[in-house]
């Protein structure tokens, strides 16, 4: 996420979308409404198929390049960066696990052509944030399936064109015996069951929904969801979320930096009071960026290596590294924004003006909850009991 991985054309396209997202970010946050201007711009710039291969009309970008787009968007509007990250995670699952299935391949080509937006329905009432557990189950009806899922938190559930959903394989399957299914909008009944009036990430529009899905059996992924999660969903999730979060933290530091420079101009010859704290927060941002770049680079290398990288990609050591990235970045982001607020003082505390940081601080607090850090740390704790190498990459 160093800002150097995209072609000049793609980097410029992402910046154009970011400018639109930034112009609407405060209103999106205030009204807890979907950033539809930024979503339209992403489609107009043809960025929706970033993780899809060229053979189906995608951009065939690597995970590190997509993380860079998430960062650019996250700097402008964290909700937009997060929504784009969530969409690309779904595209990556289709690209890595669906190309061998004619119906999923056709869908991916249509998705790229029409620049469709895909939402993710993993969380469920009764399972909380445990990705690897489902209560709802597929029921086969001839050559079609049907299920009902009560989702606790479904981002842009009303705005999405289509959905990828985790369900148990059938009514007799264990909670972890899950499959991933594509549900087209026309095959879904999506009933909103609550409001999305939250502290932050208000533009992701993620209330609970009752979700009834049907579709042809060809929309069920052949790979077990456990494999899809380990090989694609978890690596893409933690790397792309981290990309969006680096963007959020970077914008907070940029605001603090402009504040200090403005103060410095008023008192030529002496460093303003916030200058030392700016130096401190700049080093915190560098540490966050370094940790993201390190894991992102390794994920990129392993995914590009295909079969040769698979053992390492799905190893306990790398799972720990990915989880550590999520838990540490979500904490670092809050600390960085809090430091930036200390530098800007009242100008940061106000909800208006060029140094306002309330939105950043509220958005930043979502990171530790978006799949609870406690849950992830407990998973890590049990993995560390059996992991023989020194923890870390
Ligand atoms: C902005 C945002 C957008 C989201 N978008 C989507 C989306 O599009 N699709 C989707 O499916 N989900 C989405 N989610 C939901 C997310 O993926 C998790 O499912 C959700 O954050 C889980 O939180 P929870 O509080 O319901 O459950 P839990 O993770 O169960 O956490 C509740 C609390 O209980 C504790 N806890 C409970 N169980 C355990 C355990 N086993 N181990 C340790 N601690 C535990 C934790 O301390 C935690 O604080 C989104 C969440 C956010 C914040």
Tab-separated table of C-alpha atoms and ligand atoms in Angstrom:
chain	number	residue	atom	x	y	z
A	1	UNK	CA	0.000	0.000	0.000
A	2	UNK	CA	2.848	2.334	-0.827
A	3	UNK	CA	0.982	4.178	-3.571
A	4	UNK	CA	3.226	2.870	-6.310
A	5	UNK	CA	1.631	-0.387	-7.414
A	6	UNK	CA	-1.118	0.833	-9.751
A	7	UNK	CA	-0.678	1.983	-13.324
A	8	UNK	CA	-0.877	5.797	-13.641
A	9	UNK	CA	-4.279	5.417	-15.347
A	10	UNK	CA	-5.758	3.270	-12.561
A	11	UNK	CA	-4.258	5.422	-9.822
A	12	UNK	CA	-5.812	8.494	-11.476
A	13	UNK	CA	-9.185	6.711	-11.801
A	14	UNK	CA	-9.130	5.821	-8.082
A	15	UNK	CA	-8.236	9.437	-7.217
A	16	UNK	CA	-11.167	10.724	-9.307
A	17	UNK	CA	-13.555	8.438	-7.418
A	18	UNK	CA	-11.956	9.475	-4.119
A	19	UNK	CA	-12.542	13.152	-4.903
A	20	UNK	CA	-16.250	12.410	-5.399
A	21	UNK	CA	-16.366	10.280	-2.226
A	22	UNK	CA	-14.652	13.046	-0.210
A	23	UNK	CA	-17.113	15.669	-1.424
A	24	UNK	CA	-20.026	13.650	-0.009
A	25	UNK	CA	-18.357	11.954	2.990
A	26	UNK	CA	-19.743	14.264	5.687
A	27	UNK	CA	-23.270	14.123	4.307
A	28	UNK	CA	-23.086	10.314	3.934
A	29	UNK	CA	-21.986	10.122	7.576
A	30	UNK	CA	-24.541	12.622	8.878
A	31	UNK	CA	-27.496	11.001	7.102
A	32	UNK	CA	-26.229	7.382	7.402
A	33	UNK	CA	-26.888	7.000	3.701
A	34	UNK	CA	-25.117	4.912	1.059
A	35	UNK	CA	-22.360	6.763	-0.846
A	36	UNK	CA	-24.172	6.303	-4.146
A	37	UNK	CA	-22.201	9.051	-5.932
A	38	UNK	CA	-18.926	7.220	-5.197
A	39	UNK	CA	-20.490	3.862	-6.105
A	40	UNK	CA	-21.664	5.315	-9.443
A	41	UNK	CA	-18.177	6.742	-10.037
A	42	UNK	CA	-16.551	3.353	-9.303
A	43	UNK	CA	-18.821	1.813	-11.927
A	44	UNK	CA	-18.188	4.630	-14.418
A	45	UNK	CA	-14.419	4.180	-13.978
A	46	UNK	CA	-14.910	0.387	-14.494
A	47	UNK	CA	-13.244	-0.452	-11.167
A	48	UNK	CA	-15.830	-3.009	-9.973
A	49	UNK	CA	-14.141	-5.991	-11.631
A	50	UNK	CA	-10.690	-5.289	-10.155
A	51	UNK	CA	-10.193	-8.788	-8.681
A	52	UNK	CA	-11.662	-10.603	-11.714
A	53	UNK	CA	-9.409	-11.989	-14.452
A	54	UNK	CA	-9.167	-10.358	-17.866
A	55	UNK	CA	-10.683	-13.501	-19.454
A	56	UNK	CA	-14.076	-12.464	-18.039
A	57	UNK	CA	-13.603	-8.722	-18.525
A	58	UNK	CA	-11.965	-7.881	-15.182
A	59	UNK	CA	-8.853	-5.840	-14.425
A	60	UNK	CA	-6.944	-8.827	-12.975
A	61	UNK	CA	-5.371	-6.737	-10.230
A	62	UNK	CA	-3.441	-8.383	-7.415
A	63	UNK	CA	-4.482	-8.103	-3.782
A	64	UNK	CA	-1.843	-5.426	-3.104
A	65	UNK	CA	-3.093	-3.258	-5.951
A	66	UNK	CA	-6.695	-3.564	-4.784
A	67	UNK	CA	-5.593	-2.700	-1.231
A	68	UNK	CA	-4.100	0.470	-2.685
A	69	UNK	CA	-7.452	1.445	-4.232
A	70	UNK	CA	-9.129	0.736	-0.857
A	71	UNK	CA	-6.581	3.018	0.759
A	72	UNK	CA	-7.213	5.835	-1.718
A	73	UNK	CA	-10.970	5.542	-1.154
A	74	UNK	CA	-10.605	5.107	2.628
A	75	UNK	CA	-8.696	8.389	2.822
A	76	UNK	CA	-11.678	10.165	1.297
A	77	UNK	CA	-14.578	8.294	2.934
A	78	UNK	CA	-14.028	5.240	5.129
A	79	UNK	CA	-17.492	3.854	4.364
A	80	UNK	CA	-16.748	3.953	0.629
A	81	UNK	CA	-13.339	2.316	1.139
A	82	UNK	CA	-14.885	-0.409	3.299
A	83	UNK	CA	-17.795	-1.048	0.909
A	84	UNK	CA	-15.363	-1.341	-2.016
A	85	UNK	CA	-13.185	-3.730	0.023
A	86	UNK	CA	-16.187	-5.914	0.871
A	87	UNK	CA	-17.276	-6.024	-2.773
A	88	UNK	CA	-13.791	-6.974	-4.013
A	89	UNK	CA	-13.605	-9.801	-1.428
A	90	UNK	CA	-16.701	-11.296	-3.083
A	91	UNK	CA	-15.247	-10.788	-6.573
A	92	UNK	CA	-12.042	-12.547	-5.461
A	93	UNK	CA	-14.052	-15.532	-4.148
A	94	UNK	CA	-15.779	-15.815	-7.535
A	95	UNK	CA	-12.497	-15.383	-9.422
A	96	UNK	CA	-10.573	-17.950	-7.347
A	97	UNK	CA	-13.315	-20.546	-6.820
A	98	UNK	CA	-16.026	-20.002	-9.438
A	99	UNK	CA	-14.341	-19.950	-12.831
A	100	UNK	CA	-14.632	-23.731	-13.265
A	101	UNK	CA	-18.424	-23.620	-12.855
A	102	UNK	CA	-20.163	-22.389	-16.038
A	103	UNK	CA	-22.953	-20.503	-14.233
A	104	UNK	CA	-20.557	-18.704	-11.858
A	105	UNK	CA	-18.166	-17.895	-14.690
A	106	UNK	CA	-21.020	-16.442	-16.750
A	107	UNK	CA	-22.089	-14.417	-13.731
A	108	UNK	CA	-18.598	-13.011	-13.198
A	109	UNK	CA	-18.466	-11.936	-16.858
A	110	UNK	CA	-21.883	-10.264	-16.491
A	111	UNK	CA	-20.772	-8.644	-13.231
A	112	UNK	CA	-17.731	-7.116	-14.959
A	113	UNK	CA	-19.723	-6.063	-18.008
A	114	UNK	CA	-22.539	-4.434	-16.015
A	115	UNK	CA	-20.282	-3.394	-13.088
A	116	UNK	CA	-22.568	-5.020	-10.513
A	117	UNK	CA	-22.166	-4.549	-6.750
A	118	UNK	CA	-21.988	-7.727	-4.610
A	119	UNK	CA	-22.790	-7.854	-0.875
A	120	UNK	CA	-21.650	-10.461	1.644
A	121	UNK	CA	-24.089	-12.324	3.902
A	122	UNK	CA	-21.949	-14.234	6.421
A	123	UNK	CA	-23.047	-13.005	9.859
A	124	UNK	CA	-26.178	-14.591	11.230
A	125	UNK	CA	-28.388	-14.297	14.294
A	126	UNK	CA	-27.080	-16.897	16.754
A	127	UNK	CA	-23.571	-17.223	15.320
A	128	UNK	CA	-22.432	-13.569	15.689
A	129	UNK	CA	-19.139	-12.966	13.982
A	130	UNK	CA	-18.110	-16.619	13.593
A	131	UNK	CA	-17.512	-16.801	9.851
A	132	UNK	CA	-17.101	-20.581	9.993
A	133	UNK	CA	-20.491	-21.354	11.443
A	134	UNK	CA	-23.982	-21.181	9.941
A	135	UNK	CA	-27.433	-22.046	11.241
A	136	UNK	CA	-29.438	-21.715	8.026
A	137	UNK	CA	-29.261	-24.611	5.548
A	138	UNK	CA	-29.820	-25.209	1.844
A	139	UNK	CA	-32.992	-27.052	0.896
A	140	UNK	CA	-32.888	-28.604	-2.569
A	141	UNK	CA	-36.035	-28.164	-4.685
A	142	UNK	CA	-35.402	-30.059	-7.936
A	143	UNK	CA	-32.514	-28.279	-9.643
A	144	UNK	CA	-32.877	-25.217	-7.425
A	145	UNK	CA	-32.032	-24.369	-3.820
A	146	UNK	CA	-33.780	-22.283	-1.206
A	147	UNK	CA	-32.861	-21.012	2.282
A	148	UNK	CA	-33.796	-18.361	4.813
A	149	UNK	CA	-31.010	-16.552	6.684
A	150	UNK	CA	-31.425	-13.994	9.471
A	151	UNK	CA	-28.458	-11.699	8.977
A	152	UNK	CA	-27.323	-9.472	11.869
A	153	UNK	CA	-25.356	-6.999	9.776
A	154	UNK	CA	-25.545	-6.783	5.991
A	155	UNK	CA	-23.693	-3.901	4.384
A	156	UNK	CA	-25.444	-2.150	1.483
A	157	UNK	CA	-28.055	-4.938	1.593
A	158	UNK	CA	-30.596	-2.690	-0.095
A	159	UNK	CA	-28.203	-1.237	-2.666
A	160	UNK	CA	-26.454	-4.462	-3.732
A	161	UNK	CA	-27.125	-5.993	-7.125
A	162	UNK	CA	-26.339	-9.537	-5.945
A	163	UNK	CA	-25.151	-11.494	-2.873
A	164	UNK	CA	-22.725	-14.201	-1.794
A	165	UNK	CA	-24.138	-16.071	1.204
A	166	UNK	CA	-22.781	-18.726	3.587
A	167	UNK	CA	-25.196	-21.541	4.461
A	168	UNK	CA	-24.966	-25.090	5.804
A	169	UNK	CA	-24.692	-27.663	3.009
A	170	UNK	CA	-28.049	-29.232	3.982
A	171	UNK	CA	-30.326	-29.617	6.977
A	172	UNK	CA	-28.219	-32.487	8.409
A	173	UNK	CA	-24.844	-30.737	8.048
A	174	UNK	CA	-22.783	-29.541	11.020
A	175	UNK	CA	-22.643	-25.728	11.579
A	176	UNK	CA	-19.150	-25.588	10.046
A	177	UNK	CA	-20.081	-27.715	6.997
A	178	UNK	CA	-20.850	-24.637	4.923
A	179	UNK	CA	-21.127	-23.795	1.254
A	180	UNK	CA	-20.999	-20.402	-0.437
A	181	UNK	CA	-23.871	-19.559	-2.802
A	182	UNK	CA	-24.521	-16.770	-5.262
A	183	UNK	CA	-28.000	-15.284	-5.019
A	184	UNK	CA	-29.133	-12.890	-7.723
A	185	UNK	CA	-31.154	-9.888	-6.642
A	186	UNK	CA	-34.201	-11.160	-8.548
A	187	UNK	CA	-34.002	-14.442	-6.600
A	188	UNK	CA	-33.803	-12.795	-3.177
A	189	UNK	CA	-36.380	-11.432	-0.770
A	190	UNK	CA	-34.451	-8.972	1.390
A	191	UNK	CA	-36.449	-7.633	4.329
A	192	UNK	CA	-34.898	-4.971	6.527
A	193	UNK	CA	-35.326	-5.853	10.207
A	194	UNK	CA	-33.823	-2.832	11.919
A	195	UNK	CA	-32.097	0.511	11.451
A	196	UNK	CA	-28.434	1.335	10.813
A	197	UNK	CA	-27.994	4.270	13.178
A	198	UNK	CA	-24.480	3.578	14.405
A	199	UNK	CA	-21.490	5.340	15.882
A	200	UNK	CA	-19.517	5.113	12.663
A	201	UNK	CA	-19.214	3.541	9.220
A	202	UNK	CA	-22.679	4.961	8.746
A	203	UNK	CA	-22.429	4.954	4.952
A	204	UNK	CA	-22.026	1.187	4.763
A	205	UNK	CA	-25.778	0.948	5.563
A	206	UNK	CA	-25.548	-2.432	7.309
A	207	UNK	CA	-28.784	-3.152	9.252
A	208	UNK	CA	-30.097	-6.634	10.027
A	209	UNK	CA	-32.062	-8.357	7.287
A	210	UNK	CA	-34.180	-11.420	6.859
A	211	UNK	CA	-32.819	-12.909	3.656
A	212	UNK	CA	-34.689	-15.514	1.610
A	213	UNK	CA	-32.561	-16.797	-1.239
A	214	UNK	CA	-33.232	-19.129	-4.140
A	215	UNK	CA	-31.266	-20.044	-7.226
A	216	UNK	CA	-30.103	-22.786	-9.552
A	217	UNK	CA	-27.852	-25.479	-8.038
A	218	UNK	CA	-25.122	-24.161	-10.399
A	219	UNK	CA	-24.860	-21.101	-8.122
A	220	UNK	CA	-23.487	-23.251	-5.267
A	221	UNK	CA	-19.673	-23.111	-5.168
A	222	UNK	CA	-18.065	-26.561	-5.523
A	223	UNK	CA	-15.213	-25.815	-3.095
A	224	UNK	CA	-16.157	-26.220	0.571
A	225	UNK	CA	-16.534	-22.820	2.243
A	226	UNK	CA	-13.752	-23.740	4.680
A	227	UNK	CA	-11.319	-23.813	1.720
A	228	UNK	CA	-12.710	-20.618	0.219
A	229	UNK	CA	-12.351	-18.868	3.587
A	230	UNK	CA	-8.771	-20.034	4.179
A	231	UNK	CA	-7.492	-19.485	0.635
A	232	UNK	CA	-9.362	-16.349	-0.369
A	233	UNK	CA	-11.972	-14.766	1.880
A	234	UNK	CA	-9.873	-14.315	5.023
A	235	UNK	CA	-6.668	-13.122	3.271
A	236	UNK	CA	-8.596	-10.673	1.075
A	237	UNK	CA	-10.711	-9.505	4.010
A	238	UNK	CA	-7.883	-8.694	6.368
A	239	UNK	CA	-5.637	-7.164	3.715
A	240	UNK	CA	-8.327	-5.040	2.028
A	241	UNK	CA	-9.868	-3.855	5.298
A	242	UNK	CA	-6.382	-2.886	6.456
A	243	UNK	CA	-5.941	-0.956	3.203
A	244	UNK	CA	-9.112	1.062	3.847
A	245	UNK	CA	-8.060	1.627	7.466
A	246	UNK	CA	-4.607	2.915	6.472
A	247	UNK	CA	-6.449	5.385	4.247
A	248	UNK	CA	-8.593	6.554	7.160
A	249	UNK	CA	-5.571	6.938	9.468
A	250	UNK	CA	-3.566	8.720	6.741
A	251	UNK	CA	-6.268	11.325	6.255
A	252	UNK	CA	-6.388	11.990	10.005
A	253	UNK	CA	-2.612	12.543	10.041
A	254	UNK	CA	-2.842	14.711	6.915
A	255	UNK	CA	-5.381	16.937	8.695
A	256	UNK	CA	-3.150	17.173	11.773
A	257	UNK	CA	-0.158	17.970	9.576
A	258	UNK	CA	-2.022	20.802	7.797
A	259	UNK	CA	-3.111	22.130	11.182
A	260	UNK	CA	0.461	22.234	12.490
A	261	UNK	CA	1.792	23.830	9.295
A	262	UNK	CA	-0.907	26.508	9.484
A	263	UNK	CA	0.064	27.215	13.102
A	264	UNK	CA	3.754	27.315	12.125
A	265	UNK	CA	3.068	30.015	9.531
A	266	UNK	CA	1.569	32.187	12.262
A	267	UNK	CA	4.659	31.883	14.510
A	268	UNK	CA	7.662	31.954	12.173
A	269	UNK	CA	10.901	30.851	13.803
A	270	UNK	CA	9.388	28.646	16.530
A	271	UNK	CA	7.814	25.195	16.276
A	272	UNK	CA	4.120	25.206	17.238
A	273	UNK	CA	3.051	23.047	20.215
A	274	UNK	CA	1.612	20.286	18.063
A	275	UNK	CA	4.802	19.765	16.031
A	276	UNK	CA	6.325	17.175	18.331
A	277	UNK	CA	3.067	15.259	18.599
A	278	UNK	CA	2.847	15.335	14.809
A	279	UNK	CA	6.292	13.732	14.625
A	280	UNK	CA	5.065	11.066	17.037
A	281	UNK	CA	1.849	10.286	15.159
A	282	UNK	CA	3.757	10.234	11.851
A	283	UNK	CA	5.919	7.427	13.231
A	284	UNK	CA	2.801	5.552	14.413
A	285	UNK	CA	1.326	5.817	10.924
A	286	UNK	CA	4.589	4.553	9.447
A	287	UNK	CA	4.504	1.508	11.769
A	288	UNK	CA	0.913	0.779	10.737
A	289	UNK	CA	1.763	1.151	7.043
A	290	UNK	CA	4.832	-1.066	7.424
A	291	UNK	CA	2.848	-3.860	9.053
A	292	UNK	CA	0.143	-3.634	6.356
A	293	UNK	CA	2.713	-3.541	3.550
A	294	UNK	CA	4.553	-6.553	4.983
A	295	UNK	CA	1.529	-8.865	5.217
A	296	UNK	CA	0.006	-7.505	1.984
A	297	UNK	CA	3.216	-8.193	0.082
A	298	UNK	CA	3.400	-11.751	1.438
A	299	UNK	CA	-0.282	-12.416	0.657
A	300	UNK	CA	0.222	-11.035	-2.857
A	301	UNK	CA	3.256	-13.266	-3.423
A	302	UNK	CA	1.519	-16.399	-2.134
A	303	UNK	CA	-1.707	-15.828	-4.087
A	304	UNK	CA	0.224	-15.120	-7.295
A	305	UNK	CA	2.235	-18.327	-6.757
A	306	UNK	CA	-0.987	-20.377	-7.089
A	307	UNK	CA	-0.538	-24.038	-6.103
A	308	UNK	CA	3.069	-23.411	-5.028
A	309	UNK	CA	1.960	-20.819	-2.471
A	310	UNK	CA	-1.089	-22.647	-1.165
A	311	UNK	CA	0.465	-24.528	1.769
A	312	UNK	CA	1.969	-21.347	3.167
A	313	UNK	CA	-1.175	-19.278	2.428
A	314	UNK	CA	-3.314	-21.700	4.455
A	315	UNK	CA	-0.698	-22.424	7.141
A	316	UNK	CA	-1.220	-21.665	10.814
A	317	UNK	CA	1.714	-19.240	10.695
A	318	UNK	CA	0.165	-17.155	7.925
A	319	UNK	CA	-3.340	-17.339	9.451
A	320	UNK	CA	-1.798	-15.867	12.615
A	321	UNK	CA	-0.116	-13.114	10.599
A	322	UNK	CA	-3.383	-12.210	8.851
A	323	UNK	CA	-5.309	-12.172	12.120
A	324	UNK	CA	-2.590	-10.101	13.797
A	325	UNK	CA	-2.839	-7.603	10.940
A	326	UNK	CA	-6.568	-7.204	11.611
A	327	UNK	CA	-6.368	-6.880	15.387
A	328	UNK	CA	-3.315	-4.599	15.422
A	329	UNK	CA	-4.426	-2.295	12.575
A	330	UNK	CA	-7.877	-1.844	14.062
A	331	UNK	CA	-6.253	-0.676	17.309
A	332	UNK	CA	-3.519	1.434	15.684
A	333	UNK	CA	-6.076	3.290	13.575
A	334	UNK	CA	-7.992	4.447	16.688
A	335	UNK	CA	-4.786	5.549	18.427
A	336	UNK	CA	-3.591	7.460	15.375
A	337	UNK	CA	-6.871	9.341	14.955
A	338	UNK	CA	-6.945	10.070	18.694
A	339	UNK	CA	-3.418	11.550	18.493
A	340	UNK	CA	-4.421	13.623	15.459
A	341	UNK	CA	-7.383	14.928	17.482
A	342	UNK	CA	-5.011	15.940	20.284
A	343	UNK	CA	-2.979	17.937	17.761
A	344	UNK	CA	-5.930	19.720	16.150
A	345	UNK	CA	-7.683	20.369	19.471
A	346	UNK	CA	-11.024	22.125	19.188
A	347	UNK	CA	-10.633	22.415	15.421
A	348	UNK	CA	-10.616	18.617	15.323
A	349	UNK	CA	-13.409	18.252	17.847
A	350	UNK	CA	-15.780	20.457	15.828
A	351	UNK	CA	-17.894	18.526	13.355
A	352	UNK	CA	-17.243	21.095	10.636
A	353	UNK	CA	-14.163	22.647	9.089
A	354	UNK	CA	-11.018	21.322	7.419
A	355	UNK	CA	-9.592	19.748	10.609
A	356	UNK	CA	-12.742	17.937	11.840
A	357	UNK	CA	-11.882	14.421	13.038
A	358	UNK	CA	-15.104	13.182	14.653
A	359	UNK	CA	-16.101	11.106	11.631
A	360	UNK	CA	-12.644	9.528	11.460
A	361	UNK	CA	-12.663	8.664	15.161
A	362	UNK	CA	-16.156	7.164	15.043
A	363	UNK	CA	-15.421	5.199	11.846
A	364	UNK	CA	-12.138	3.941	13.321
A	365	UNK	CA	-13.920	2.272	16.237
A	366	UNK	CA	-15.684	-0.148	13.870
A	367	UNK	CA	-12.445	-2.014	13.140
A	368	UNK	CA	-12.181	-3.843	16.451
A	369	UNK	CA	-15.840	-4.933	16.229
A	370	UNK	CA	-16.095	-5.877	12.578
A	371	UNK	CA	-15.556	-9.491	13.576
A	372	UNK	CA	-14.685	-8.938	17.199
A	373	UNK	CA	-10.971	-8.701	18.017
A	374	UNK	CA	-11.697	-10.795	21.132
A	375	UNK	CA	-12.981	-13.620	18.964
A	376	UNK	CA	-9.924	-13.400	16.704
A	377	UNK	CA	-7.495	-13.286	19.638
A	378	UNK	CA	-9.103	-16.394	21.130
A	379	UNK	CA	-8.700	-18.178	17.780
A	380	UNK	CA	-5.060	-17.061	17.703
A	381	UNK	CA	-4.579	-18.270	21.261
A	382	UNK	CA	-5.627	-21.796	20.314
A	383	UNK	CA	-3.534	-21.732	17.123
A	384	UNK	CA	-0.465	-20.618	19.090
A	385	UNK	CA	-0.805	-23.688	21.296
A	386	UNK	CA	-0.095	-25.923	18.302
A	387	UNK	CA	2.136	-23.582	16.268
A	388	UNK	CA	5.760	-24.588	16.752
A	389	UNK	CA	7.513	-21.678	14.997
A	390	UNK	CA	8.136	-18.268	16.509
A	391	UNK	CA	4.902	-16.267	16.086
A	392	UNK	CA	4.948	-13.657	13.323
A	393	UNK	CA	5.776	-13.925	9.646
B	1	LIG	C1	-19.226	-1.635	9.589
B	1	LIG	C2	-19.580	-3.090	9.612
B	1	LIG	C3	-19.996	-3.689	8.447
B	1	LIG	C4	-20.352	-5.038	8.440
B	1	LIG	N1	-20.781	-5.597	7.264
B	1	LIG	C5	-21.138	-6.892	7.237
B	1	LIG	C6	-21.598	-7.509	6.025
B	1	LIG	O1	-21.686	-6.877	4.976
B	1	LIG	N2	-21.960	-8.799	6.063
B	1	LIG	C7	-21.869	-9.548	7.200
B	1	LIG	O2	-22.188	-10.728	7.147
B	1	LIG	N3	-21.443	-9.009	8.356
B	1	LIG	C8	-21.081	-7.701	8.403
B	1	LIG	N4	-20.654	-7.149	9.575
B	1	LIG	C9	-20.675	-7.981	10.773
B	1	LIG	C10	-19.320	-8.566	11.119
B	1	LIG	O3	-18.829	-9.282	10.060
B	1	LIG	C11	-19.466	-9.444	12.326
B	1	LIG	O4	-20.350	-10.456	12.086
B	1	LIG	C12	-19.947	-8.684	13.490
B	1	LIG	O5	-19.139	-7.552	13.697
B	1	LIG	C13	-19.956	-9.593	14.688
B	1	LIG	O6	-20.247	-8.838	15.786
B	1	LIG	P1	-21.231	-9.277	16.950
B	1	LIG	O7	-21.088	-8.238	17.965
B	1	LIG	O8	-22.559	-9.563	16.422
B	1	LIG	O9	-20.765	-10.671	17.434
B	1	LIG	P2	-19.572	-11.221	18.237
B	1	LIG	O10	-18.366	-11.310	17.396
B	1	LIG	O11	-20.129	-12.464	18.746
B	1	LIG	O12	-19.221	-10.226	19.433
B	1	LIG	C14	-20.034	-9.786	20.531
B	1	LIG	C15	-19.182	-9.581	21.745
B	1	LIG	O13	-19.157	-10.801	22.423
B	1	LIG	C16	-17.854	-11.248	22.623
B	1	LIG	N5	-17.782	-12.618	22.035
B	1	LIG	C17	-18.816	-13.322	21.594
B	1	LIG	N6	-18.460	-14.522	21.177
B	1	LIG	C18	-17.154	-14.620	21.331
B	1	LIG	C19	-16.211	-15.643	21.079
B	1	LIG	N7	-16.536	-16.840	20.601
B	1	LIG	N8	-14.956	-15.360	21.333
B	1	LIG	C20	-14.601	-14.184	21.849
B	1	LIG	N9	-15.446	-13.194	22.115
B	1	LIG	C21	-16.716	-13.396	21.869
B	1	LIG	C22	-16.921	-10.256	21.993
B	1	LIG	O14	-16.131	-9.705	23.008
B	1	LIG	C23	-17.764	-9.186	21.385
B	1	LIG	O15	-17.445	-7.932	21.890
B	1	LIG	C24	-20.280	-5.803	9.618
B	1	LIG	C25	-19.846	-5.203	10.813
B	1	LIG	C26	-19.507	-3.863	10.820
B	1	LIG	C27	-19.050	-3.239	12.097
